[in-house]
PDB file of C-alpha atoms in Angstrom:
ATOM      1  CA  MET Y 257       0.580  11.518  -4.853  1.00 31.00           C
ATOM      2  CA  THR Y 258       1.120   9.776  -1.534  1.00 32.00           C
ATOM      3  CA  LEU Y 259       1.194  11.522   1.787  1.00 33.00           C
ATOM      4  CA  LEU Y 260       3.683  10.235   4.295  1.00 34.00           C
ATOM      5  CA  LEU Y 261       3.716  11.687   7.760  1.00 33.00           C
ATOM      6  CA  ALA Y 262       6.821  10.822   9.764  1.00 34.00           C
ATOM      7  CA  GLY Y 263       7.730  11.673  13.364  1.00 32.00           C
ATOM      8  CA  THR Y 264       9.738  14.675  14.632  1.00 29.00           C
ATOM      9  CA  ALA Y 265      13.447  14.206  15.283  1.00 32.00           C
ATOM     10  CA  ALA Y 266      14.468  15.321  18.752  1.00 30.00           C
ATOM     11  CA  ALA Y 267      17.983  16.166  17.622  1.00 31.00           C
ATOM     12  CA  GLN Y 268      19.573  17.079  14.339  1.00 35.00           C
ATOM     13  CA  GLY Y 269      21.365  14.203  12.621  1.00 43.00           C
ATOM     14  CA  THR Y 270      18.869  11.588  13.819  1.00 50.00           C
ATOM     15  CA  SER Y 271      17.963   9.074  11.134  1.00 60.00           C
ATOM     16  CA  PRO Y 272      14.398   9.599   9.836  1.00 57.00           C
ATOM     17  CA  ASP Y 273      13.720   5.978  10.783  1.00 63.00           C
ATOM     18  CA  ALA Y 274      14.918   6.386  14.393  1.00 70.00           C
ATOM     19  CA  ARG Y 275      11.658   8.151  15.352  1.00 83.00           C
ATOM     20  CA  LEU Y 276       7.956   7.280  15.454  1.00 93.00           C
ATOM     21  CA  THR Y 277       6.605   8.018  11.966  1.00 93.00           C
ATOM     22  CA  LEU Y 278       3.114   8.457  10.556  1.00 95.00           C
ATOM     23  CA  TRP Y 279       2.764   7.404   6.897  1.00 95.00           C
ATOM     24  CA  GLY Y 280      -0.067   8.281   4.485  1.00 93.00           C
ATOM     25  CA  SER Y 281      -0.178   7.595   0.762  1.00 96.00           C
ATOM     26  CA  VAL Y 282      -1.979   7.451  -2.519  1.00 96.00           C
ATOM     27  CA  GLY Y 283      -0.822   4.719  -4.841  1.00 95.00           C
ATOM     28  CA  THR Y 284      -1.674   1.429  -6.512  1.00 91.00           C
ATOM     29  CA  GLU Y 285      -1.837  -2.261  -5.665  1.00 85.00           C
ATOM     30  CA  ALA Y 286      -1.951  -5.211  -8.054  1.00 80.00           C
ATOM     31  CA  TYR Y 287      -1.019  -3.026 -11.062  1.00 80.00           C
ATOM     32  CA  ILE Y 288      -4.406  -1.289 -11.474  1.00 81.00           C
ATOM     33  CA  ALA Y 289      -6.083  -0.849  -8.074  1.00 87.00           C
ATOM     34  CA  PRO Y 290      -5.845   2.802  -6.967  1.00 92.00           C
ATOM     35  CA  GLY Y 291      -6.167   3.640  -3.303  1.00 94.00           C
ATOM     36  CA  VAL Y 292      -5.082   5.500  -0.195  1.00 95.00           C
ATOM     37  CA  SER Y 293      -3.317   4.278   2.923  1.00 95.00           C
ATOM     38  CA  LEU Y 294      -2.228   5.462   6.343  1.00 96.00           C
ATOM     39  CA  GLY Y 295       0.460   3.821   8.446  1.00 94.00           C
ATOM     40  CA  LEU Y 296       2.632   4.108  11.507  1.00 96.00           C
ATOM     41  CA  SER Y 297       6.217   2.950  11.981  1.00 96.00           C
ATOM     42  CA  ALA Y 298       8.322   2.572  15.088  1.00 96.00           C
ATOM     43  CA  PRO Y 299      12.053   1.924  15.410  1.00 95.00           C
ATOM     44  CA  LEU Y 300      13.143  -1.592  16.372  1.00 95.00           C
ATOM     45  CA  GLY Y 301      16.847  -0.814  16.660  1.00 93.00           C
ATOM     46  CA  GLN Y 302      20.119  -0.834  14.784  1.00 92.00           C
ATOM     47  CA  ILE Y 303      21.445  -3.877  12.896  1.00 90.00           C
ATOM     48  CA  GLY Y 304      24.963  -3.122  11.716  1.00 89.00           C
ATOM     49  CA  SER Y 305      24.764   0.119   9.756  1.00 89.00           C
ATOM     50  CA  PHE Y 306      21.011  -0.247   9.127  1.00 92.00           C
ATOM     51  CA  GLN Y 307      18.188   1.253  11.172  1.00 94.00           C
ATOM     52  CA  THR Y 308      15.325  -1.266  11.497  1.00 95.00           C
ATOM     53  CA  THR Y 309      11.672  -0.251  11.792  1.00 96.00           C
ATOM     54  CA  LEU Y 310       8.323  -1.997  11.908  1.00 97.00           C
ATOM     55  CA  ARG Y 311       5.558  -0.344   9.876  1.00 97.00           C
ATOM     56  CA  GLY Y 312       1.872  -1.190   9.905  1.00 97.00           C
ATOM     57  CA  THR Y 313      -0.397   0.218   7.199  1.00 96.00           C
ATOM     58  CA  ALA Y 314      -4.132   0.175   6.507  1.00 96.00           C
ATOM     59  CA  GLY Y 315      -5.644   1.305   3.214  1.00 95.00           C
ATOM     60  CA  LEU Y 316      -8.661   1.295   0.948  1.00 94.00           C
ATOM     61  CA  TYR Y 317      -8.270   0.175  -2.681  1.00 90.00           C
ATOM     62  CA  ILE Y 318     -10.709   0.039  -5.578  1.00 88.00           C
ATOM     63  CA  LEU Y 319     -10.544  -2.997  -7.846  1.00 79.00           C
ATOM     64  CA  PRO Y 320     -12.084  -2.363 -11.287  1.00 75.00           C
ATOM     65  CA  ILE Y 321     -14.340  -5.439 -11.139  1.00 74.00           C
ATOM     66  CA  ALA Y 322     -18.082  -5.006 -11.786  1.00 62.00           C
ATOM     67  CA  ASP Y 323     -19.235  -7.267  -8.907  1.00 71.00           C
ATOM     68  CA  LEU Y 324     -17.312  -5.361  -6.232  1.00 68.00           C
ATOM     69  CA  ASN Y 325     -19.068  -2.459  -4.553  1.00 69.00           C
ATOM     70  CA  GLY Y 326     -16.892   0.125  -2.871  1.00 75.00           C
ATOM     71  CA  PRO Y 327     -13.274   0.109  -1.771  1.00 87.00           C
ATOM     72  CA  LEU Y 328     -11.648  -2.984  -0.240  1.00 87.00           C
ATOM     73  CA  PRO Y 329      -9.569  -2.766   2.956  1.00 93.00           C
ATOM     74  CA  LEU Y 330      -5.917  -3.777   2.835  1.00 93.00           C
ATOM     75  CA  VAL Y 331      -3.742  -4.156   5.937  1.00 96.00           C
ATOM     76  CA  ASN Y 332      -0.011  -4.638   5.688  1.00 96.00           C
ATOM     77  CA  ALA Y 333       3.109  -5.007   7.854  1.00 97.00           C
ATOM     78  CA  ASP Y 334       6.677  -4.264   6.736  1.00 97.00           C
ATOM     79  CA  VAL Y 335      10.041  -4.734   8.424  1.00 97.00           C
ATOM     80  CA  LEU Y 336      12.161  -1.982   6.889  1.00 96.00           C
ATOM     81  CA  PHE Y 337      15.955  -1.733   6.894  1.00 96.00           C
ATOM     82  CA  SER Y 338      17.241   1.732   6.017  1.00 95.00           C
ATOM     83  CA  GLY Y 339      20.409   3.688   5.524  1.00 93.00           C
ATOM     84  CA  THR Y 340      21.511   7.027   4.110  1.00 90.00           C
ATOM     85  CA  ALA Y 341      22.578   7.484   0.500  1.00 87.00           C
ATOM     86  CA  GLY Y 342      23.619  11.112  -0.015  1.00 85.00           C
ATOM     87  CA  GLN Y 343      20.675  13.412   0.765  1.00 82.00           C
ATOM     88  CA  VAL Y 344      18.061  10.620   0.908  1.00 86.00           C
ATOM     89  CA  ASN Y 345      17.237   7.653   3.089  1.00 92.00           C
ATOM     90  CA  VAL Y 346      16.969   4.335   1.210  1.00 96.00           C
ATOM     91  CA  TYR Y 347      14.815   1.589   2.730  1.00 97.00           C
ATOM     92  CA  GLY Y 348      13.475  -1.868   1.967  1.00 97.00           C
ATOM     93  CA  GLY Y 349      12.401  -5.157   3.460  1.00 98.00           C
ATOM     94  CA  PRO Y 350       9.851  -7.968   3.647  1.00 98.00           C
ATOM     95  CA  SER Y 351       6.126  -7.292   3.549  1.00 97.00           C
ATOM     96  CA  LEU Y 352       3.011  -9.278   4.547  1.00 96.00           C
ATOM     97  CA  GLY Y 353      -0.600  -8.213   4.079  1.00 94.00           C
ATOM     98  CA  THR Y 354      -4.182  -9.129   3.320  1.00 93.00           C
ATOM     99  CA  LEU Y 355      -6.920  -7.671   1.152  1.00 86.00           C
ATOM    100  CA  ALA Y 356     -10.185  -8.032   3.089  1.00 82.00           C
ATOM    101  CA  GLY Y 357      -9.030 -11.470   4.306  1.00 84.00           C
ATOM    102  CA  ALA Y 358      -9.755 -12.888   0.843  1.00 84.00           C
ATOM    103  CA  VAL Y 359      -6.221 -12.606  -0.579  1.00 86.00           C
ATOM    104  CA  TRP Y 360      -2.950 -12.730   1.377  1.00 91.00           C
ATOM    105  CA  PHE Y 361       0.270 -11.100   0.109  1.00 92.00           C
ATOM    106  CA  ALA Y 362       3.967 -11.776   0.728  1.00 94.00           C
ATOM    107  CA  GLY Y 363       6.754  -9.805  -0.912  1.00 96.00           C
ATOM    108  CA  VAL Y 364       9.170  -6.906  -0.623  1.00 97.00           C
ATOM    109  CA  THR Y 365       8.882  -3.130  -0.334  1.00 97.00           C
ATOM    110  CA  GLY Y 366      11.615  -0.647  -1.245  1.00 97.00           C
ATOM    111  CA  GLY Y 367      11.860   3.102  -1.541  1.00 97.00           C
ATOM    112  CA  VAL Y 368      13.559   6.420  -0.885  1.00 96.00           C
ATOM    113  CA  ARG Y 369      12.624   9.245   1.444  1.00 94.00           C
ATOM    114  CA  GLY Y 370      13.916  12.646   2.395  1.00 91.00           C
ATOM    115  CA  GLN Y 371      13.147  15.713   4.476  1.00 88.00           C
ATOM    116  CA  PHE Y 372      12.038  19.223   3.549  1.00 89.00           C
ATOM    117  CA  GLY Y 373      14.876  21.278   5.009  1.00 86.00           C
ATOM    118  CA  GLU Y 374      15.115  21.133   8.813  1.00 86.00           C
ATOM    119  CA  SER Y 375      11.382  20.548   9.311  1.00 89.00           C
ATOM    120  CA  ASN Y 376       9.755  17.339  10.490  1.00 91.00           C
ATOM    121  CA  LEU Y 377       7.913  17.115   7.178  1.00 92.00           C
ATOM    122  CA  GLY Y 378       9.390  14.919   4.461  1.00 91.00           C
ATOM    123  CA  TRP Y 379       8.506  12.869   1.389  1.00 94.00           C
ATOM    124  CA  PHE Y 380       8.767   9.293   0.106  1.00 96.00           C
ATOM    125  CA  SER Y 381       8.422   7.167  -3.006  1.00 97.00           C
ATOM    126  CA  GLU Y 382       8.218   3.377  -2.851  1.00 97.00           C
ATOM    127  CA  ALA Y 383       7.513   0.251  -4.880  1.00 97.00           C
ATOM    128  CA  ARG Y 384       6.184  -3.176  -3.870  1.00 95.00           C
ATOM    129  CA  VAL Y 385       6.462  -6.580  -5.533  1.00 96.00           C
ATOM    130  CA  ARG Y 386       4.378  -9.362  -4.001  1.00 93.00           C
ATOM    131  CA  ALA Y 387       2.799 -12.720  -4.638  1.00 92.00           C
ATOM    132  CA  GLY Y 388      -0.866 -13.087  -3.711  1.00 89.00           C
ATOM    133  CA  PHE Y 389      -2.404 -16.222  -2.231  1.00 89.00           C
ATOM    134  CA  VAL Y 390      -6.087 -17.121  -2.032  1.00 88.00           C
ATOM    135  CA  PRO Y 391      -6.621 -19.271   1.089  1.00 85.00           C
ATOM    136  CA  GLY Y 392      -7.346 -22.871   0.177  1.00 84.00           C
ATOM    137  CA  SER Y 393      -6.358 -22.543  -3.488  1.00 82.00           C
ATOM    138  CA  GLY Y 394      -2.681 -23.473  -3.088  1.00 75.00           C
ATOM    139  CA  THR Y 395      -1.821 -21.521  -6.244  1.00 78.00           C
ATOM    140  CA  PRO Y 396      -0.077 -18.143  -5.952  1.00 81.00           C
ATOM    141  CA  LEU Y 397      -1.299 -15.248  -8.055  1.00 82.00           C
ATOM    142  CA  LEU Y 398       1.131 -13.729 -10.532  1.00 79.00           C
ATOM    143  CA  PRO Y 399       3.631 -11.311  -9.039  1.00 87.00           C
ATOM    144  CA  LEU Y 400       1.701  -8.168  -8.147  1.00 89.00           C
ATOM    145  CA  VAL Y 401       3.340  -4.755  -8.461  1.00 93.00           C
ATOM    146  CA  GLY Y 402       2.288  -1.564  -6.688  1.00 93.00           C
ATOM    147  CA  GLY Y 403       3.711   1.693  -5.462  1.00 94.00           C
ATOM    148  CA  GLY Y 404       3.049   4.989  -3.794  1.00 95.00           C
ATOM    149  CA  PHE Y 405       4.241   8.536  -3.245  1.00 96.00           C
ATOM    150  CA  GLY Y 406       3.875  10.643  -0.138  1.00 95.00           C
ATOM    151  CA  LEU Y 407       4.827  13.032   2.613  1.00 92.00           C
ATOM    152  CA  THR Y 408       6.356  12.258   6.010  1.00 89.00           C
ATOM    153  CA  TYR Y 409       6.119  13.764   9.457  1.00 90.00           C
ATOM    154  CA  ARG Y 410       8.464  12.594  12.228  1.00 90.00           C
ATOM    155  CA  PHE Y 411       7.333  12.737  15.865  1.00 90.00           C
TER     156      PHE Y 411
END
């Protein structure tokens, strides 16, 4: 389960992405690497009917490889475009990140999120598809799939 903490809306009817949002999650990277992450997003503005936010995330992931001791740090940045679809907010956009500086990622993130009633607390579920690059190798890794689930709290 992923925890997503997103910011509090000052007025009813405000898009969940129009406020500062704290994100926390439990999920996977590269198919099999379980981990946890914590992030923060801030609104960038409106583009047409889409709210645009910038989200930065840091996490720790465990790769099931015998030579690796302990979790590896992953940092990531997403530009997310979101809009409302019924009772939920749908979002997606480009993503860049690195795993301990040894592997770089480029891809897309997409998901849905909603609120628990009128509270500032909400939830999310998202998926990521990325290509990994080892600096100096010139050969991309196979497409890597990951995802997470969580709670949100809006400031």
